């Protein structure tokens, strides 16, 4: 044996990693047993851009939801104008605003059935059809009844798109991208609201309706080009199609066979192989199983707490609230700026979701919303006293309520407006993910309706300042609940999350370095690393 070559004699039972180094200790060459570690990393993560594109296309339909939310704020003033083509009174205007909320819960429930029985892709295609018909009906309306019908149809489509967009995104993306990309739905809604507010200042509601129909048409056409999710295909005993789907979503360098094998093994373990359709009894059993019931309870309470923080009260009554705050700023300018801030921080929240996780952003929203709502309520209490004093006192620090509202939107957007919608696609088991996701979005939109409808009643019972203080208390109470019950799903696979709620694993927290799974502190999976210096023999 010479010094020119390194000859290594090892026991075949344990294969340590051998690295050749120079005299200074720097790595020079690796032996055949460990050469080319980079391909293994490439095989772990597929092409990120392909997953990003798939997620963007799946969430185009959520922009329509934002357009629907913002449309009533634009159309009602024009319909009530003296030169309106279709004049409406106050009662008819309230129906124009609220009728979309009637169709939304129905669409939420139907979307779950369509997803689980026909697939995520077909559900996303089908949801665009009533939205397209609804916008065309409004654009061609010659009487208020046609506007009513169009609002119901667009609300129905809005309810259908929510859960499929998030479930599709969660199933076609890998854990390191899933949180950020699932937040695209919230970004799309904020973008739609801002587009509608901005365009509504320059065009008529008929033209605006015609422009709005372009979004669901684009979403439908692009979705035809996308693959079905591999999770759904495996659950329906179609592994060959799942391989083709993963090849499109991950790229050629990714080990698609391994992921399909993992999906098949997990589907067999959870009895989600789709050999036969779930009957009524099996469906009920799956719905009341802890893997479904626990996350459903968590998300239902999450949506209730975040809706009663006052977010949609601010959104729906923004102009009125800015007017009554006593600020000297133009109320319409403040409203548009509020839409801009909401969009910007929805994007910021999507980025932070990948870095910070779900729990920290939720805590930021809970504490921030609570403090700002209480602050706004206290200011309005003093303003109430000033207005009713004799003689009335001129309000001071009129910038304070505006600051409270903007800080409220910022803190609410980075957590409350993103996290629960992302978790709809993460927490539920494969067998009933679509169905329970539809139930959850139905509950979420029901809370929107309750909060918006009860706001005028609360202002009569508690005055405006008391109502906002109550909203702040809801946020603080929600923060305590989230601290105790909300799991952290950042970086976890859908299989790990389902195992956690099923009780197969006790925690989603990461194991400490050097413990569990044979992983050493240096990330070498517990394998010994032997360093061979150049021109020297092993002892």
C-alpha positions as MATLAB code, in Angstrom:
seq = 'XXXXXXXXXXXXXXXXXXXXXXXXXXXXXXXXXXXXXXXXXXXXXXXXXXXXXXXXXXXXXXXXXXXXXXXXXXXXXXXXXXXXXXXXXXXXXXXXXXXXXXXXXXXXXXXXXXXXXXXXXXXXXXXXXXXXXXXXXXXXXXXXXXXXXXXXXXXXXXXXXXXXXXXXXXXXXXXXXXXXXXXXXXXXXXXXXXXXXXXXXXXXXXXXXXXXXXXXXXXXXXXXXXXXXXXXXXXXXXXXXXXXXXXXXXXXXXXXXXXXXXXXXXXXXXXXXXXXXXXXXXXXXXXXXXXXXXXXXXXXXXXXXXXXXXXXXXXXXXXXXXXXXXXXXXXXXXXXXXXXXXXXXXXXXXXXXXXXXXXXXXXXXXXXXXXXXXXXXXXXXXXXXXXXXXXXXXXXXXXXXXXXXXXXXXXXXXXXXXXXXXXXXXXXXXXXXXXXXXXXXXXXXXXXXXXXXXXXXXXXXXXXXXXXXXXXXXXXXXXXXXXXXXXXXXXXXXXXXXXXXXXXXXXXXXXXXXXXXXXXXXXXXXXXXXXXXXXXXXX';
ca = [
       0.000    0.000    0.000;
       1.527    3.314   -1.102;
       0.932    6.925   -0.156;
      -0.382    7.735   -3.623;
      -3.693    6.016   -3.088;
      -6.010    5.818   -0.099;
      -7.074    2.229    0.537;
      -9.846    1.873    3.098;
     -10.720   -1.341    4.865;
     -14.043   -1.241    6.686;
     -16.534   -3.648    8.129;
     -19.376   -4.229    5.693;
     -21.902   -4.081    8.530;
     -21.521   -0.354    9.001;
     -20.625    1.871    6.084;
     -19.103    5.135    7.322;
     -18.750    8.108    5.017;
     -15.167    8.460    3.754;
     -13.787   11.838    2.709;
     -10.323   12.473    1.311;
      -8.632   15.703    2.489;
      -5.402   17.534    1.953;
      -2.816   18.274    4.641;
      -4.716   21.417    5.759;
      -7.822   19.432    6.482;
      -9.842   20.808    3.573;
     -12.012   18.310    1.704;
     -10.493   17.374   -1.628;
     -12.316   14.334   -3.033;
     -15.010   11.901   -1.947;
     -14.940    8.174   -2.486;
     -17.548    6.340   -4.494;
     -19.588    5.520   -1.418;
     -20.550    9.154   -0.901;
     -19.896   10.855   -4.196;
     -22.478   13.292   -5.453;
     -24.665   14.171   -2.466;
     -26.329   16.962   -4.488;
     -28.557   14.648   -6.576;
     -30.100   13.366   -3.335;
     -31.077   16.923   -2.409;
     -32.473   17.513   -5.876;
     -34.513   14.354   -5.509;
     -35.943   15.646   -2.212;
     -37.411   18.820   -3.722;
     -39.069   19.159   -7.101;
     -39.059   22.173   -9.386;
     -40.375   25.082   -7.330;
     -41.501   27.122  -10.346;
     -43.840   24.389  -11.559;
     -45.546   24.252   -8.184;
     -45.780   28.044   -8.032;
     -47.423   28.198  -11.479;
     -49.923   25.465  -10.539;
     -50.817   27.314   -7.334;
     -51.216   30.658   -9.132;
     -53.579   29.170  -11.717;
     -55.631   27.365   -9.057;
     -56.089   30.633   -7.147;
     -57.067   32.929  -10.032;
     -60.686   32.199   -9.157;
     -60.230   33.704   -5.694;
     -59.759   37.104   -7.347;
     -63.424   36.795   -8.391;
     -64.329   36.430   -4.717;
     -62.668   39.785   -4.036;
     -64.471   41.326   -6.997;
     -67.784   40.091   -5.587;
     -66.974   41.457   -2.109;
     -66.085   44.878   -3.467;
     -68.822   45.157   -6.090;
     -71.677   46.273   -3.805;
     -69.631   49.222   -2.518;
     -69.354   50.420   -6.130;
     -72.764   49.544   -7.588;
     -75.067   50.799   -4.820;
     -74.068   54.509   -5.013;
     -74.488   54.397   -8.805;
     -77.889   52.665   -8.580;
     -79.076   55.247   -6.053;
     -77.923   58.188   -8.174;
     -80.565   60.413   -9.810;
     -79.550   59.402  -13.343;
     -79.447   55.647  -12.621;
     -80.663   53.317  -15.399;
     -82.129   51.028  -12.715;
     -83.113   53.182   -9.725;
     -83.329   51.364   -6.378;
     -84.533   52.314   -2.927;
     -82.742   51.616    0.350;
     -84.375   48.206    0.820;
     -83.479   47.058   -2.697;
     -79.920   48.307   -2.236;
     -79.537   46.187    0.902;
     -80.633   43.116   -1.071;
     -78.099   43.883   -3.791;
     -75.401   43.936   -1.122;
     -76.466   40.845    0.823;
     -77.826   38.389   -1.764;
     -74.365   37.092   -2.664;
     -74.067   35.853    0.939;
     -77.127   33.612    0.407;
     -75.490   31.669   -2.425;
     -72.058   31.429   -0.795;
     -72.789   28.798    1.928;
     -74.594   26.598   -0.599;
     -71.577   26.757   -2.909;
     -69.283   25.895    0.010;
     -71.217   22.716    0.796;
     -71.491   21.641   -2.837;
     -67.768   22.178   -3.454;
     -66.871   19.502   -0.907;
     -69.089   16.931   -2.636;
     -67.698   17.776   -6.078;
     -64.081   17.665   -4.867;
     -64.339   14.247   -3.232;
     -66.366   12.616   -6.001;
     -65.091   14.240   -9.206;
     -61.682   15.616   -8.280;
     -60.067   18.897   -7.305;
     -59.399   19.975  -10.890;
     -62.988   19.444  -12.043;
     -64.266   21.279   -8.973;
     -62.128   24.316   -9.830;
     -63.404   24.238  -13.411;
     -67.049   23.835  -12.400;
     -66.937   26.702   -9.910;
     -66.196   29.226  -12.667;
     -69.401   28.467  -14.611;
     -71.962   30.068  -12.229;
     -69.594   32.996  -11.673;
     -69.351   33.651  -15.428;
     -73.132   33.411  -15.860;
     -73.671   35.683  -12.860;
     -71.396   38.478  -14.099;
     -72.946   38.315  -17.604;
     -76.429   38.518  -16.067;
     -75.493   41.644  -14.103;
     -73.811   43.263  -17.120;
     -76.952   42.698  -19.218;
     -79.410   43.592  -16.448;
     -82.406   45.702  -17.432;
     -84.119   45.519  -14.026;
     -83.175   44.983  -10.403;
     -84.356   41.355  -10.446;
     -81.608   40.471  -12.935;
     -79.049   42.102  -10.623;
     -80.439   39.989   -7.766;
     -80.067   36.808   -9.839;
     -76.536   37.704  -10.880;
     -75.503   38.390   -7.265;
     -76.861   35.011   -6.106;
     -74.974   33.202   -8.902;
     -71.692   35.017   -8.277;
     -72.045   34.355   -4.540;
     -72.651   30.669   -5.291;
     -69.489   30.542   -7.399;
     -67.568   32.430   -4.708;
     -68.551   29.799   -2.166;
     -67.524   26.958   -4.445;
     -64.038   28.233   -5.234;
     -62.696   28.674   -1.697;
     -62.045   25.120   -0.523;
     -61.006   23.596   -3.911;
     -58.400   26.312   -4.504;
     -56.792   25.728   -1.116;
     -57.019   21.931   -1.179;
     -55.607   21.775   -4.719;
     -52.719   24.048   -3.742;
     -51.926   22.057   -0.600;
     -51.902   18.756   -2.505;
     -49.734   19.811   -5.466;
     -47.088   21.641   -3.403;
     -44.366   20.339   -1.088;
     -44.249   21.299    2.617;
     -41.530   23.952    2.219;
     -43.715   25.859   -0.291;
     -47.200   24.943    0.858;
     -47.799   27.635    3.480;
     -46.744   30.530    1.279;
     -48.600   29.282   -1.800;
     -51.808   28.423    0.071;
     -51.877   32.064    1.163;
     -52.341   33.056   -2.492;
     -56.093   32.645   -1.995;
     -56.150   35.445    0.574;
     -53.937   37.551   -1.687;
     -56.347   37.005   -4.576;
     -59.325   38.167   -2.516;
     -57.513   41.327   -1.397;
     -56.443   42.016   -4.976;
     -60.019   41.612   -6.217;
     -61.371   44.048   -3.627;
     -58.759   46.650   -4.549;
     -59.381   46.225   -8.298;
     -63.113   46.707   -7.830;
     -62.698   49.799   -5.636;
     -60.266   51.366   -8.093;
     -62.097   50.591  -11.342;
     -65.411   51.557   -9.773;
     -64.191   55.122   -9.396;
     -63.721   55.470  -13.171;
     -66.382   53.342  -14.869;
     -70.051   52.356  -14.665;
     -71.246   49.221  -12.944;
     -72.298   47.620  -16.242;
     -68.820   47.991  -17.731;
     -67.333   46.841  -14.442;
     -69.435   43.664  -14.573;
     -68.258   42.981  -18.126;
     -64.634   43.398  -17.074;
     -65.147   41.184  -14.035;
     -66.263   38.223  -16.151;
     -62.785   38.034  -17.695;
     -61.277   36.677  -14.455;
     -63.361   33.455  -14.155;
     -63.042   32.870  -17.929;
     -59.250   33.021  -17.618;
     -59.313   30.751  -14.571;
     -61.422   28.145  -16.391;
     -59.253   28.073  -19.520;
     -55.956   27.801  -17.653;
     -57.264   25.152  -15.260;
     -58.037   22.891  -18.232;
     -54.266   22.660  -18.793;
     -53.416   21.620  -15.227;
     -53.118   18.052  -13.862;
     -55.269   16.510  -11.160;
     -53.629   16.298   -7.739;
     -51.570   13.125   -7.098;
     -53.222   12.667   -3.673;
     -56.672   12.421   -5.227;
     -55.504   10.099   -8.019;
     -53.855    7.714   -5.553;
     -56.991    7.714   -3.400;
     -58.942    6.636   -6.502;
     -56.519    3.780   -7.332;
     -54.891    5.548  -10.288;
     -51.139    5.407   -9.507;
     -50.100    5.651  -13.179;
     -51.953    8.947  -13.577;
     -50.501   10.094  -10.248;
     -46.994    9.487  -11.643;
     -47.796   11.577  -14.716;
     -49.254   14.330  -12.529;
     -46.159   14.413  -10.311;
     -43.879   14.467  -13.357;
     -45.591   17.683  -14.469;
     -45.524   19.184  -10.988;
     -42.042   18.172   -9.793;
     -39.821   17.849  -12.876;
     -37.544   15.110  -14.220;
     -34.927   15.224  -11.430;
     -37.438   14.421   -8.697;
     -38.021   10.899   -7.393;
     -41.717   10.713   -8.257;
     -41.945    6.937   -7.719;
     -40.973    7.317   -4.086;
     -43.629    9.986   -3.421;
     -46.336    7.903   -5.099;
     -45.271    4.889   -3.009;
     -45.540    7.038    0.120;
     -48.995    8.254   -0.895;
     -50.120    4.671   -1.608;
     -48.780    3.406    1.723;
     -50.464    6.226    3.615;
     -53.745    5.742    1.741;
     -53.667    2.037    2.632;
     -52.916    2.846    6.278;
     -55.803    5.312    6.529;
     -58.215    3.205    4.437;
     -58.453    5.981    1.841;
     -57.684    3.827   -1.180;
     -60.995    4.527   -2.872;
     -61.707    0.891   -3.750;
     -65.328    1.743   -3.132;
     -67.148    4.962   -2.531;
     -67.889    5.864    1.059;
     -71.462    5.099    1.992;
     -73.537    7.304    4.258;
     -72.514    5.417    7.389;
     -68.836    5.390    6.463;
     -68.958    9.092    5.667;
     -70.515    9.913    9.049;
     -67.913    7.754   10.805;
     -65.126    9.562    8.944;
     -66.619   12.960    9.808;
     -66.877   12.234   13.556;
     -63.448   10.599   13.727;
     -60.952   12.670   15.759;
     -58.819   13.249   12.656;
     -61.759   15.225   11.203;
     -63.604   16.465   14.261;
     -60.636   17.976   16.119;
     -59.373   20.181   13.262;
     -62.956   21.115   12.327;
     -63.580   22.341   15.873;
     -60.293   24.260   15.920;
     -60.914   25.980   12.592;
     -64.577   26.732   13.315;
     -63.620   28.493   16.544;
     -60.736   30.195   14.711;
     -63.100   31.614   12.081;
     -65.602   32.697   14.717;
     -62.960   34.501   16.779;
     -61.370   36.230   13.818;
     -64.705   37.331   12.329;
     -65.816   38.741   15.700;
     -62.540   40.661   15.854;
     -64.366   43.085   13.537;
     -62.451   42.614   10.298;
     -65.449   42.475    7.973;
     -67.220   45.182    9.928;
     -64.309   47.450    9.041;
     -64.367   46.213    5.419;
     -68.122   46.600    4.841;
     -68.593   49.825    6.812;
     -65.218   51.457    6.164;
     -66.608   54.704    4.701;
     -69.124   55.088    7.521;
     -66.541   54.352   10.219;
     -64.033   56.815    8.759;
     -66.797   59.420    8.612;
     -67.860   58.912   12.221;
     -64.287   58.818   13.537;
     -64.053   62.598   13.169;
     -60.986   62.492   10.929;
     -60.380   65.411    8.597;
     -59.129   63.079    5.831;
     -61.382   62.259    2.876;
     -63.269   59.064    3.766;
     -63.137   57.651    0.232;
     -59.397   58.214   -0.023;
     -58.964   56.451    3.313;
     -61.007   53.503    2.045;
     -58.902   53.077   -1.114;
     -55.710   53.347    0.926;
     -57.089   50.709    3.266;
     -57.518   48.369    0.286;
     -53.928   49.025   -0.800;
     -52.604   48.318    2.696;
     -54.648   45.112    2.882;
     -53.204   43.838   -0.400;
     -49.604   44.726    0.498;
     -49.731   43.026    3.875;
     -51.516   39.982    2.493;
     -48.425   39.460    0.333;
     -46.162   40.177    3.312;
     -48.143   37.689    5.394;
     -47.797   35.015    2.715;
     -44.018   35.431    2.801;
     -43.886   35.483    6.604;
     -46.027   32.342    6.746;
     -43.177   30.337    5.238;
     -40.582   31.827    7.577;
     -42.469   32.237   10.845;
     -45.178   29.572   10.832;
     -48.867   29.667   11.660;
     -48.876   30.207   15.421;
     -46.669   33.354   15.640;
     -48.664   35.160   12.935;
     -51.909   34.207   14.661;
     -50.637   35.648   17.950;
     -49.628   38.886   16.193;
     -53.161   39.203   14.795;
     -54.866   38.375   18.076;
     -52.908   40.858   20.175;
     -52.781   43.535   17.465;
     -56.499   43.389   16.678;
     -57.401   43.393   20.353;
     -55.269   46.439   21.166;
     -56.381   48.475   18.132;
     -60.092   47.730   18.573;
     -59.964   48.639   22.257;
     -57.980   51.773   21.374;
     -60.515   52.747   18.709;
     -63.387   52.079   21.112;
     -61.834   54.219   23.854;
     -61.300   57.123   21.419;
     -64.894   56.876   20.147;
     -66.088   56.881   23.761;
     -64.354   60.217   24.365;
     -65.630   61.502   21.009;
     -69.157   60.524   22.102;
     -68.672   62.559   25.278;
     -67.306   65.518   23.309;
     -70.222   65.456   20.847;
     -72.841   65.352   23.625;
     -71.295   67.988   25.858;
     -72.787   71.480   26.022;
     -71.412   73.164   24.049;
     -69.889   70.406   21.863;
     -66.131   70.054   22.074;
     -64.043   69.900   18.902;
     -62.407   66.439   18.609;
     -58.640   66.314   18.997;
     -56.021   63.811   17.771;
     -58.265   62.842   14.837;
     -55.321   60.910   13.398;
     -55.601   58.342   16.229;
     -58.727   56.437   15.049;
     -57.370   56.333   11.492;
     -54.099   54.913   12.800;
     -56.004   52.313   14.843;
     -57.967   51.172   11.793;
     -54.884   50.907    9.571;
     -52.842   49.072   12.226;
     -55.828   46.796   12.774;
     -55.922   45.882    9.080;
     -52.150   45.304    9.018;
     -52.079   42.982   12.030;
     -55.304   41.230   11.031;
     -54.143   40.606    7.473;
     -50.797   38.957    8.269;
     -52.470   36.299   10.417;
     -56.258   36.089   10.656;
     -56.910   36.646    6.945;
     -54.377   34.015    5.870;
     -53.704   31.292    8.443;
     -57.147   29.633    8.818;
     -57.692   29.542    5.051;
     -54.296   27.884    4.579;
     -55.105   25.355    7.286;
     -58.292   24.261    5.500;
     -56.014   22.545    2.980;
     -53.684   21.147    5.643;
     -55.567   19.788    8.649;
     -58.221   17.477    7.243;
     -57.811   13.753    6.407;
     -57.629   12.662    2.796;
     -60.881   10.671    2.774;
     -63.126   13.640    3.614;
     -60.823   16.586    2.980;
     -63.083   18.092    0.336;
     -66.309   17.545    2.283;
     -65.057   18.935    5.597;
     -63.276   21.742    3.778;
     -66.630   22.711    2.282;
     -68.281   22.619    5.721;
     -65.535   24.842    7.118;
     -65.789   27.483    4.400;
     -69.569   27.399    4.870;
     -69.117   28.144    8.573;
     -66.627   30.907    7.773;
     -69.015   32.699    5.419;
     -71.897   32.194    7.858;
     -69.887   34.051   10.503;
     -69.278   36.843    7.978;
     -73.023   37.220    7.514;
     -73.712   37.142   11.273;
     -71.071   39.733   12.129;
     -72.039   42.165    9.361;
     -75.761   41.861   10.117;
     -75.378   42.236   13.895;
     -73.126   45.315   13.711;
     -76.019   47.840   13.421;
     -77.835   46.078   16.283;
     -74.754   46.165   18.504;
     -74.199   49.856   17.818;
     -77.747   50.526   19.083;
     -77.274   48.381   22.197;
     -73.673   49.228   23.105;
     -73.027   52.363   21.046;
     -70.226   52.320   18.502;
     -67.459   52.559   21.066;
     -68.838   49.634   23.087;
     -69.089   47.496   19.946;
     -65.410   47.960   19.067;
     -64.305   47.276   22.639;
     -66.333   44.044   22.489;
     -64.562   43.090   19.252;
     -61.217   43.712   20.969;
     -62.190   41.405   23.845;
     -63.056   38.664   21.337;
     -59.552   38.993   19.869;
     -57.889   38.680   23.272;
     -60.008   35.630   24.146;
     -59.167   34.089   20.781;
     -55.456   34.568   21.414;
     -55.689   32.460   24.581;
     -57.536   29.724   22.682;
     -54.984   29.751   19.842;
     -52.094   29.483   22.307;
     -53.637   26.404   23.921;
     -55.098   24.569   20.922;
     -53.638   25.676   17.581;
     -50.971   23.276   16.218;
     -47.949   24.442   14.226;
     -48.010   22.820   10.763;
     -45.102   24.690    9.170;
     -42.880   22.268    7.248;
     -45.063   19.243    8.033;
     -46.397   16.861    5.409;
     -50.134   16.285    5.113;
     -49.539   12.702    6.260;
     -47.803   13.858    9.453;
     -50.649   16.257   10.232;
     -53.286   13.561    9.739;
     -51.296   11.153   11.906;
     -51.185   13.781   14.658;
     -54.944   14.332   14.766;
     -55.565   10.588   14.492;
     -53.390   10.015   17.557;
     -50.763    7.967   15.721;
     -48.107   10.502   16.747;
     -48.225   12.648   19.873;
     -46.728   15.898   18.646;
     -45.897   17.886   15.523;
     -42.894   19.491   17.171;
     -39.489   18.756   15.683;
     -37.243   16.312   17.494;
     -34.117   17.796   19.033;
     -30.908   17.365   17.010;
     -29.177   14.096   17.735;
     -32.364   12.420   19.030;
     -34.853   10.305   17.213;
     -34.709    8.975   13.681;
     -31.005    8.319   14.117;
     -30.110   11.883   13.181;
     -26.846   13.205   14.494;
     -26.175   16.785   15.529;
     -24.336   17.419   12.300;
     -27.233   16.210   10.178;
     -25.374   13.054    9.021;
     -28.261   10.725    9.966;
     -26.175    9.149   12.704;
     -23.497    7.846   10.327;
     -19.855    8.162   11.320;
     -17.751   10.459    9.151;
     -14.139    9.345    8.699;
     -11.658   11.871    7.344;
      -8.696   10.552    5.382;
      -5.804   12.956    5.026;
      -3.943   12.979    1.755;
      -0.877   10.620    1.548;
      -1.758    9.038    4.914;
      -3.168    5.627    5.805;
      -6.040    4.835    8.077;
      -4.912    3.505   11.451;
];
